[in-house]
mmCIF file of C-alpha atoms in Angstrom:
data_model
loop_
_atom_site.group_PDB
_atom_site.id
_atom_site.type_symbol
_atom_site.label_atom_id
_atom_site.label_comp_id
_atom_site.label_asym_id
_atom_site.label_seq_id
_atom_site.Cartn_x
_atom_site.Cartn_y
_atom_site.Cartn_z
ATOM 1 C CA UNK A 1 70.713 157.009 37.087
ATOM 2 C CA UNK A 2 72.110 154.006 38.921
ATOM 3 C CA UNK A 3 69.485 151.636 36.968
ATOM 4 C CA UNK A 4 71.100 153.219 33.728
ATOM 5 C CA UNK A 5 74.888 152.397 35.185
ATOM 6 C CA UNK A 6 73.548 148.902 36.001
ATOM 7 C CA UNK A 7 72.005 148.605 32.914
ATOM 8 C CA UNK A 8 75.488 149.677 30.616
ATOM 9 C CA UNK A 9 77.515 147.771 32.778
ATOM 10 C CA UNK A 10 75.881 144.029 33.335
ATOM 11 C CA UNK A 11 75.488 144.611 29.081
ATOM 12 C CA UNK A 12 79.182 144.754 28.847
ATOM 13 C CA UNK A 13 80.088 142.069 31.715
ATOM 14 C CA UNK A 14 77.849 139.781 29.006
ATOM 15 C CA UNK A 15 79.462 140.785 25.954
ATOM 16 C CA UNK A 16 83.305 140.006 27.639
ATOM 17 C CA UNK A 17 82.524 136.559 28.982
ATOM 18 C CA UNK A 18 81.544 135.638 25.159
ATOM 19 C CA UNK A 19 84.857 137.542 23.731
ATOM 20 C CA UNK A 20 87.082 136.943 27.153
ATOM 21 C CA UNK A 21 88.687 139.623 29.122
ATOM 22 C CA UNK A 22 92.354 140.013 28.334
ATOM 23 C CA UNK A 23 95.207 141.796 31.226
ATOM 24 C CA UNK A 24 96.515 144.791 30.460
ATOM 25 C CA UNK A 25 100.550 144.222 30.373
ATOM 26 C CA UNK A 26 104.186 146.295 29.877
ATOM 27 C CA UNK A 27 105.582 143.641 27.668
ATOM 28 C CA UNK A 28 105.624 143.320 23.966
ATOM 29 C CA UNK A 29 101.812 143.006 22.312
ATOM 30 C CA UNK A 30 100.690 143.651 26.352
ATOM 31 C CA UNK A 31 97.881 145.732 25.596
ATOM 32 C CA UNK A 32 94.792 145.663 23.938
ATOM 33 C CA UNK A 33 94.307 147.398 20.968
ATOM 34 C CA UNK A 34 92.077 147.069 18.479
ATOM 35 C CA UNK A 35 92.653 148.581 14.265
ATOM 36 C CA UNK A 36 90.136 148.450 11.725
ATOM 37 C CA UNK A 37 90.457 150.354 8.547
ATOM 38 C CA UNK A 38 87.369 151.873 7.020
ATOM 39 C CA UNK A 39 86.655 151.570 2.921
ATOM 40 C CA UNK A 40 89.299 153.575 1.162
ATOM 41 C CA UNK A 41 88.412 155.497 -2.266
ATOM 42 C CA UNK A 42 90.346 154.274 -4.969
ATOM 43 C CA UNK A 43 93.182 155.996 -6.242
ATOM 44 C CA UNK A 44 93.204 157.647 -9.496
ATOM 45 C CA UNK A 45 96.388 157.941 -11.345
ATOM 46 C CA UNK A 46 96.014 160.383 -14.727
ATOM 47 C CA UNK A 47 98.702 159.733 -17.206
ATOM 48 C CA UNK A 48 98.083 162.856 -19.972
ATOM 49 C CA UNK A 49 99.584 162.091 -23.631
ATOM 50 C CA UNK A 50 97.428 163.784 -25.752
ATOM 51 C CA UNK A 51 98.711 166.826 -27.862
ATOM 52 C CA UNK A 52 102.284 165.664 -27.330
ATOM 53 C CA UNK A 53 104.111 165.196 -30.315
ATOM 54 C CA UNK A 54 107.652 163.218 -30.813
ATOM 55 C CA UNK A 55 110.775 165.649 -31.509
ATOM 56 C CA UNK A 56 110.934 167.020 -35.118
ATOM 57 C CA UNK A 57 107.391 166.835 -35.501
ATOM 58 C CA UNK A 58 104.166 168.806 -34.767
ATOM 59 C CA UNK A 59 100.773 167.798 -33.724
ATOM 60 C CA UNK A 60 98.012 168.823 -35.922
ATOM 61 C CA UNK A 61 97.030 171.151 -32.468
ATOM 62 C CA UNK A 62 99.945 172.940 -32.808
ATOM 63 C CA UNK A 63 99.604 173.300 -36.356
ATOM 64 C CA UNK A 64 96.359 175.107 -36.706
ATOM 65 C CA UNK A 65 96.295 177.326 -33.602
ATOM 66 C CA UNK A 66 99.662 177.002 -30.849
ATOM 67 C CA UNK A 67 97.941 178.958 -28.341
ATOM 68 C CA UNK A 68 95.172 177.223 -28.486
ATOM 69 C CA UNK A 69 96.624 173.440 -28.165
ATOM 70 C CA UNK A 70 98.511 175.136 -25.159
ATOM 71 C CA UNK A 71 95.530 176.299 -23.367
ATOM 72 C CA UNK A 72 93.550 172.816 -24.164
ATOM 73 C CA UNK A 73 96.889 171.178 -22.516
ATOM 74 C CA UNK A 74 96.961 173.081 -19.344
ATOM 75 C CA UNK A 75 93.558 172.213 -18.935
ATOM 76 C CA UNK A 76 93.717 168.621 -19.296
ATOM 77 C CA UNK A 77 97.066 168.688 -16.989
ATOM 78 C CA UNK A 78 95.008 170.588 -14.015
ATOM 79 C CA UNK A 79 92.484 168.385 -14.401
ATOM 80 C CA UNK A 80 94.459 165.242 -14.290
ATOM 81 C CA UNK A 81 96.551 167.065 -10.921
ATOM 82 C CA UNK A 82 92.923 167.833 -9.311
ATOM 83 C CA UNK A 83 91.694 164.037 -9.909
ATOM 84 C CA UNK A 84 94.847 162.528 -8.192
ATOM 85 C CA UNK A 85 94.655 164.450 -5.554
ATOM 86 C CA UNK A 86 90.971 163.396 -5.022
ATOM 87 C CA UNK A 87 92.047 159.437 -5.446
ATOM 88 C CA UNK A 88 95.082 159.834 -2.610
ATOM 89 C CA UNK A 89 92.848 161.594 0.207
ATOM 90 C CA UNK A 90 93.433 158.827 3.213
ATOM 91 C CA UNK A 91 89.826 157.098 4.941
ATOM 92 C CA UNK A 92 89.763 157.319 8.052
ATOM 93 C CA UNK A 93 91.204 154.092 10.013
ATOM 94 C CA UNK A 94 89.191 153.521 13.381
ATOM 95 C CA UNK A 95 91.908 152.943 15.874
ATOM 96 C CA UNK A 96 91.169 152.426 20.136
ATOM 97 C CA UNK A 97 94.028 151.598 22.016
ATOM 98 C CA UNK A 98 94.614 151.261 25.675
ATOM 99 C CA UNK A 99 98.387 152.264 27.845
ATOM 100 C CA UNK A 100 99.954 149.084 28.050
ATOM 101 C CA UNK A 101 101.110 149.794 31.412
ATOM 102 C CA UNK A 102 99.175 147.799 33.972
ATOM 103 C CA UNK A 103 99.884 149.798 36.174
ATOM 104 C CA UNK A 104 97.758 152.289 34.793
ATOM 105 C CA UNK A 105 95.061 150.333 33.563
ATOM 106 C CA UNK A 106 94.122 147.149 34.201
ATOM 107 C CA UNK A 107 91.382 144.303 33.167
ATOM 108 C CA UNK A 108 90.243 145.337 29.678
ATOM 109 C CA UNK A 109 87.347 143.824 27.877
ATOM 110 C CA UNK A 110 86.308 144.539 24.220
ATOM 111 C CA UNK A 111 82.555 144.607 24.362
ATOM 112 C CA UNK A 112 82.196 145.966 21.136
ATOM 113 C CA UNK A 113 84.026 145.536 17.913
ATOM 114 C CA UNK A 114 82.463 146.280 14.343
ATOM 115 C CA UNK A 115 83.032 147.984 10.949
ATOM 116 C CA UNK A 116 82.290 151.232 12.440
ATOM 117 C CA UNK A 117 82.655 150.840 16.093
ATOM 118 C CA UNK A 118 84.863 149.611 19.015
ATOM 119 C CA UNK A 119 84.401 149.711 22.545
ATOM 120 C CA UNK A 120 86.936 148.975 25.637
ATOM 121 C CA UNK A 121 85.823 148.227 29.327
ATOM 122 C CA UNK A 122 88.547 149.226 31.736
ATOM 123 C CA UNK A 123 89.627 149.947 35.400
ATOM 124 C CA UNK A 124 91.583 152.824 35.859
ATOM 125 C CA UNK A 125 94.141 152.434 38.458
ATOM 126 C CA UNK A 126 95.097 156.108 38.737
ATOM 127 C CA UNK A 127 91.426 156.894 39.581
ATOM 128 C CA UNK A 128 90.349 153.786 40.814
ATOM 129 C CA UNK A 129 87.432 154.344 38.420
ATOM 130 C CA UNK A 130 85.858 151.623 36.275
ATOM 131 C CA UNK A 131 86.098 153.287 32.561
ATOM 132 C CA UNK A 132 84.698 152.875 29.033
ATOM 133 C CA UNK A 133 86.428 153.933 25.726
ATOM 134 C CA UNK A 134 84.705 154.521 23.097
ATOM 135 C CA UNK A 135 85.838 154.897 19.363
ATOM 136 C CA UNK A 136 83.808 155.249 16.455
ATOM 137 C CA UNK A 137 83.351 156.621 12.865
ATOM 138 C CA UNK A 138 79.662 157.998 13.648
ATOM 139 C CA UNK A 139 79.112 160.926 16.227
ATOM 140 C CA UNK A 140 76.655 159.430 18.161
ATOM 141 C CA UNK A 141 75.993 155.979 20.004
ATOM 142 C CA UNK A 142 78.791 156.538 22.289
ATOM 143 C CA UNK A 143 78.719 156.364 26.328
ATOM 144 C CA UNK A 144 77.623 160.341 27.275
ATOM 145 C CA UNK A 145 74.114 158.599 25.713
ATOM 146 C CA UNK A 146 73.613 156.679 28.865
ATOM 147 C CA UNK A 147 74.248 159.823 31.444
ATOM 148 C CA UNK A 148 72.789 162.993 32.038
ATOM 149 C CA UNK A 149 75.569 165.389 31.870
ATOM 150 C CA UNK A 150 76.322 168.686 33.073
ATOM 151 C CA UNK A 151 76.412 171.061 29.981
ATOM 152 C CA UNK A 152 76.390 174.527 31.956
ATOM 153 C CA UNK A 153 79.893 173.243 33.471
ATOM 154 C CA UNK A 154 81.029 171.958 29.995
ATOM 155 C CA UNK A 155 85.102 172.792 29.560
ATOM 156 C CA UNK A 156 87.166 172.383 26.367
ATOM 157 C CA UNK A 157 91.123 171.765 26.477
ATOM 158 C CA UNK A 158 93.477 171.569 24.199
ATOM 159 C CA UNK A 159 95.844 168.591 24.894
ATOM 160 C CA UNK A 160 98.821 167.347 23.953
ATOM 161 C CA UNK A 161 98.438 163.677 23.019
ATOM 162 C CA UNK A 162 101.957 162.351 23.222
ATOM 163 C CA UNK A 163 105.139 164.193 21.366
ATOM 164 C CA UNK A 164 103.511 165.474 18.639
ATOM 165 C CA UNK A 165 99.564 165.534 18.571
ATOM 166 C CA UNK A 166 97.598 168.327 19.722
ATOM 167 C CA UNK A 167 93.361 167.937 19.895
ATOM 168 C CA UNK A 168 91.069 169.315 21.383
ATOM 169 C CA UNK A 169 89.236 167.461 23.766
ATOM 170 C CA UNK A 170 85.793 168.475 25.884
ATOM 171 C CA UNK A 171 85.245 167.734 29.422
ATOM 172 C CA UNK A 172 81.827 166.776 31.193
ATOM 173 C CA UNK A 173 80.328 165.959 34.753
ATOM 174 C CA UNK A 174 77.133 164.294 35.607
ATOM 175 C CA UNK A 175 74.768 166.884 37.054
ATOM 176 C CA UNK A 176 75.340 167.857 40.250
ATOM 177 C CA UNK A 177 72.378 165.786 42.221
ATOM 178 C CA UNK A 178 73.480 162.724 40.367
ATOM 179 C CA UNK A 179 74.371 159.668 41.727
ATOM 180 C CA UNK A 180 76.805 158.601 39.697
ATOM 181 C CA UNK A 181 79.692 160.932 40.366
ATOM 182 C CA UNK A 182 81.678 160.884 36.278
ATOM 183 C CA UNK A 183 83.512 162.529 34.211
ATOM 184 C CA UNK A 184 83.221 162.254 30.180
ATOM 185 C CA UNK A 185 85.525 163.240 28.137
ATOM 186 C CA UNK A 186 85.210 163.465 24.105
ATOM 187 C CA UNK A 187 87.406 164.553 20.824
ATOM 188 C CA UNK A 188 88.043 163.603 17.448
ATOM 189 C CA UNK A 189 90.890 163.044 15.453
ATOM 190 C CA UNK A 190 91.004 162.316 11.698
ATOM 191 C CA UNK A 191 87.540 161.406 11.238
ATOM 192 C CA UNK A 192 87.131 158.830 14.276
ATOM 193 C CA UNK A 193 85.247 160.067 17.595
ATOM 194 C CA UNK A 194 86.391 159.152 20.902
ATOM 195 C CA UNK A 195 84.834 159.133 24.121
ATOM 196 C CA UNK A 196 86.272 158.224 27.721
ATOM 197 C CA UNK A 197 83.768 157.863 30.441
ATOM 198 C CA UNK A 198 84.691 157.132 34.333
ATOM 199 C CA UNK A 199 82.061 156.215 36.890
ATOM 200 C CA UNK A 200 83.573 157.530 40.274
ATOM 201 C CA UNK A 201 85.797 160.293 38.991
ATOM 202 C CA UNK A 202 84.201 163.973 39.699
ATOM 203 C CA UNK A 203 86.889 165.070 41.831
ATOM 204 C CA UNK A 204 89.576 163.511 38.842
ATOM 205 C CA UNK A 205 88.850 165.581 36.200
ATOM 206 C CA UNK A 206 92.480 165.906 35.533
ATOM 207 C CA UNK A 207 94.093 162.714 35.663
ATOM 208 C CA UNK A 208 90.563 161.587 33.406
ATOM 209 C CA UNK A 209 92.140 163.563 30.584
ATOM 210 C CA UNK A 210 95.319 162.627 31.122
ATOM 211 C CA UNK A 211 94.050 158.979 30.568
ATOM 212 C CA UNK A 212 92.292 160.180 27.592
ATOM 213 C CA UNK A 213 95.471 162.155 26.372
ATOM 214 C CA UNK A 214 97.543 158.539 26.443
ATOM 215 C CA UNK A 215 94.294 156.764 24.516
ATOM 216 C CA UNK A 216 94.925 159.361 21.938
ATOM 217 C CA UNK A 217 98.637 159.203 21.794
ATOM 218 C CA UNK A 218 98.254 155.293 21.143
ATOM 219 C CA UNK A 219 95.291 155.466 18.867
ATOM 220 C CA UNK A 220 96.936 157.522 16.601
ATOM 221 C CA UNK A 221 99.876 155.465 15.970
ATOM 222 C CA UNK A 222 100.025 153.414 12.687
#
């Protein structure tokens, strides 16, 4: 277990020399957040003309059967309503974002940023934990990969992510005889997957998902 901490962690101290670790802050801009908008479909717009004849005249529809050229309307016009509502549905944009309060975090290092996948090395002053956030638009490949977690004591919780948000997020230990004393904690919102793992924190369970409550609250902003 410790080999596999060791392992995790002197992968990410290598990846933040090369990108540079950056202090978490209160001011403007202080914190480091990372957006990256995933392939959106292309909106359809259906503009239906057809069958639609200027005033004081009739369309040759309307001239040989009326209920007919009605029925072959309301077709089209459901179809046309159907396809633009296909064309607006949003992509998911993957979003991580960290408090800006240093005060609450502090020392964060992106040691992972791709088209499908960011990652955030942390120190969580509130736990005194080192941490690892995890965002991506795949399920798996996240950090509850590299620990061998408790599933018997496996608890779900709905939580209020700032003023508005509500998800539902799942909380993990390390098995009991482990060595490595964490908590994980995962949920999903709008198509992204999250995942907040801290080392020393198996007595924090608490103010772990209050951490990952805040990541949520900020990583759903626009």
């Amino acid at each position: 277990m410790r080999k596999k901490k060791a392992v995790l962690y002197f992968a990410a101290a290598a990846a933040a020399v090369s990108i540079g670790l950056v202090a978490c802050s209160s001011g403007t801009g202080a914190g480091r957040e990372t957006v990256i908008s995933a392939p959106a479909g292309q909106d359809t717009a259906v503009n239906e003309t057809q069958g639609i004849g200027l005033p004081g005249q009739e369309s040759s529809e309307q001239t040989e059967g009326g209920d007919q050229s009605k029925e072959k309307v309301s077709g089209r016009s459901e179809q046309a309503e159907s396809d633009i509502k296909t064309g607006t549905e949003k992509a998911p944009v993957l979003r991580l974002k960290l408090p800006e309060d240093e005060t609450i975090c502090s020392s964060p290092a992106v040691i992972r940023e791709d088209g499908t996948t960011i990652q955030i090395q942390f120190h969580d002053e509130t736990t005194q934990s080192d941490a690892m956030a995890w965002a991506s638009l795949e399920a798996g490949g996240g950090p509850s990969e590299y620990y061998v977690l408790d599933e018997e004591g496996t608890e779900r919780q709905e939580v209020l992510a700032g003023e508005k948000i509500r998800v539902e997020m799942t909380i993990r230990k390390t098995v009991e005889n482990s060595d490595i004393h964490g908590i994980l904690v995962s949920w999903n919102y709008e198509g992204v997957f999250y995942e907040l793992w801290e080392d020393d924190a198996r007595e924090s369970a608490d103010a772990v998902v209050d951490m990952a409550a805040a990541i949520a609250a900020r990583s759903a902003e626009d």
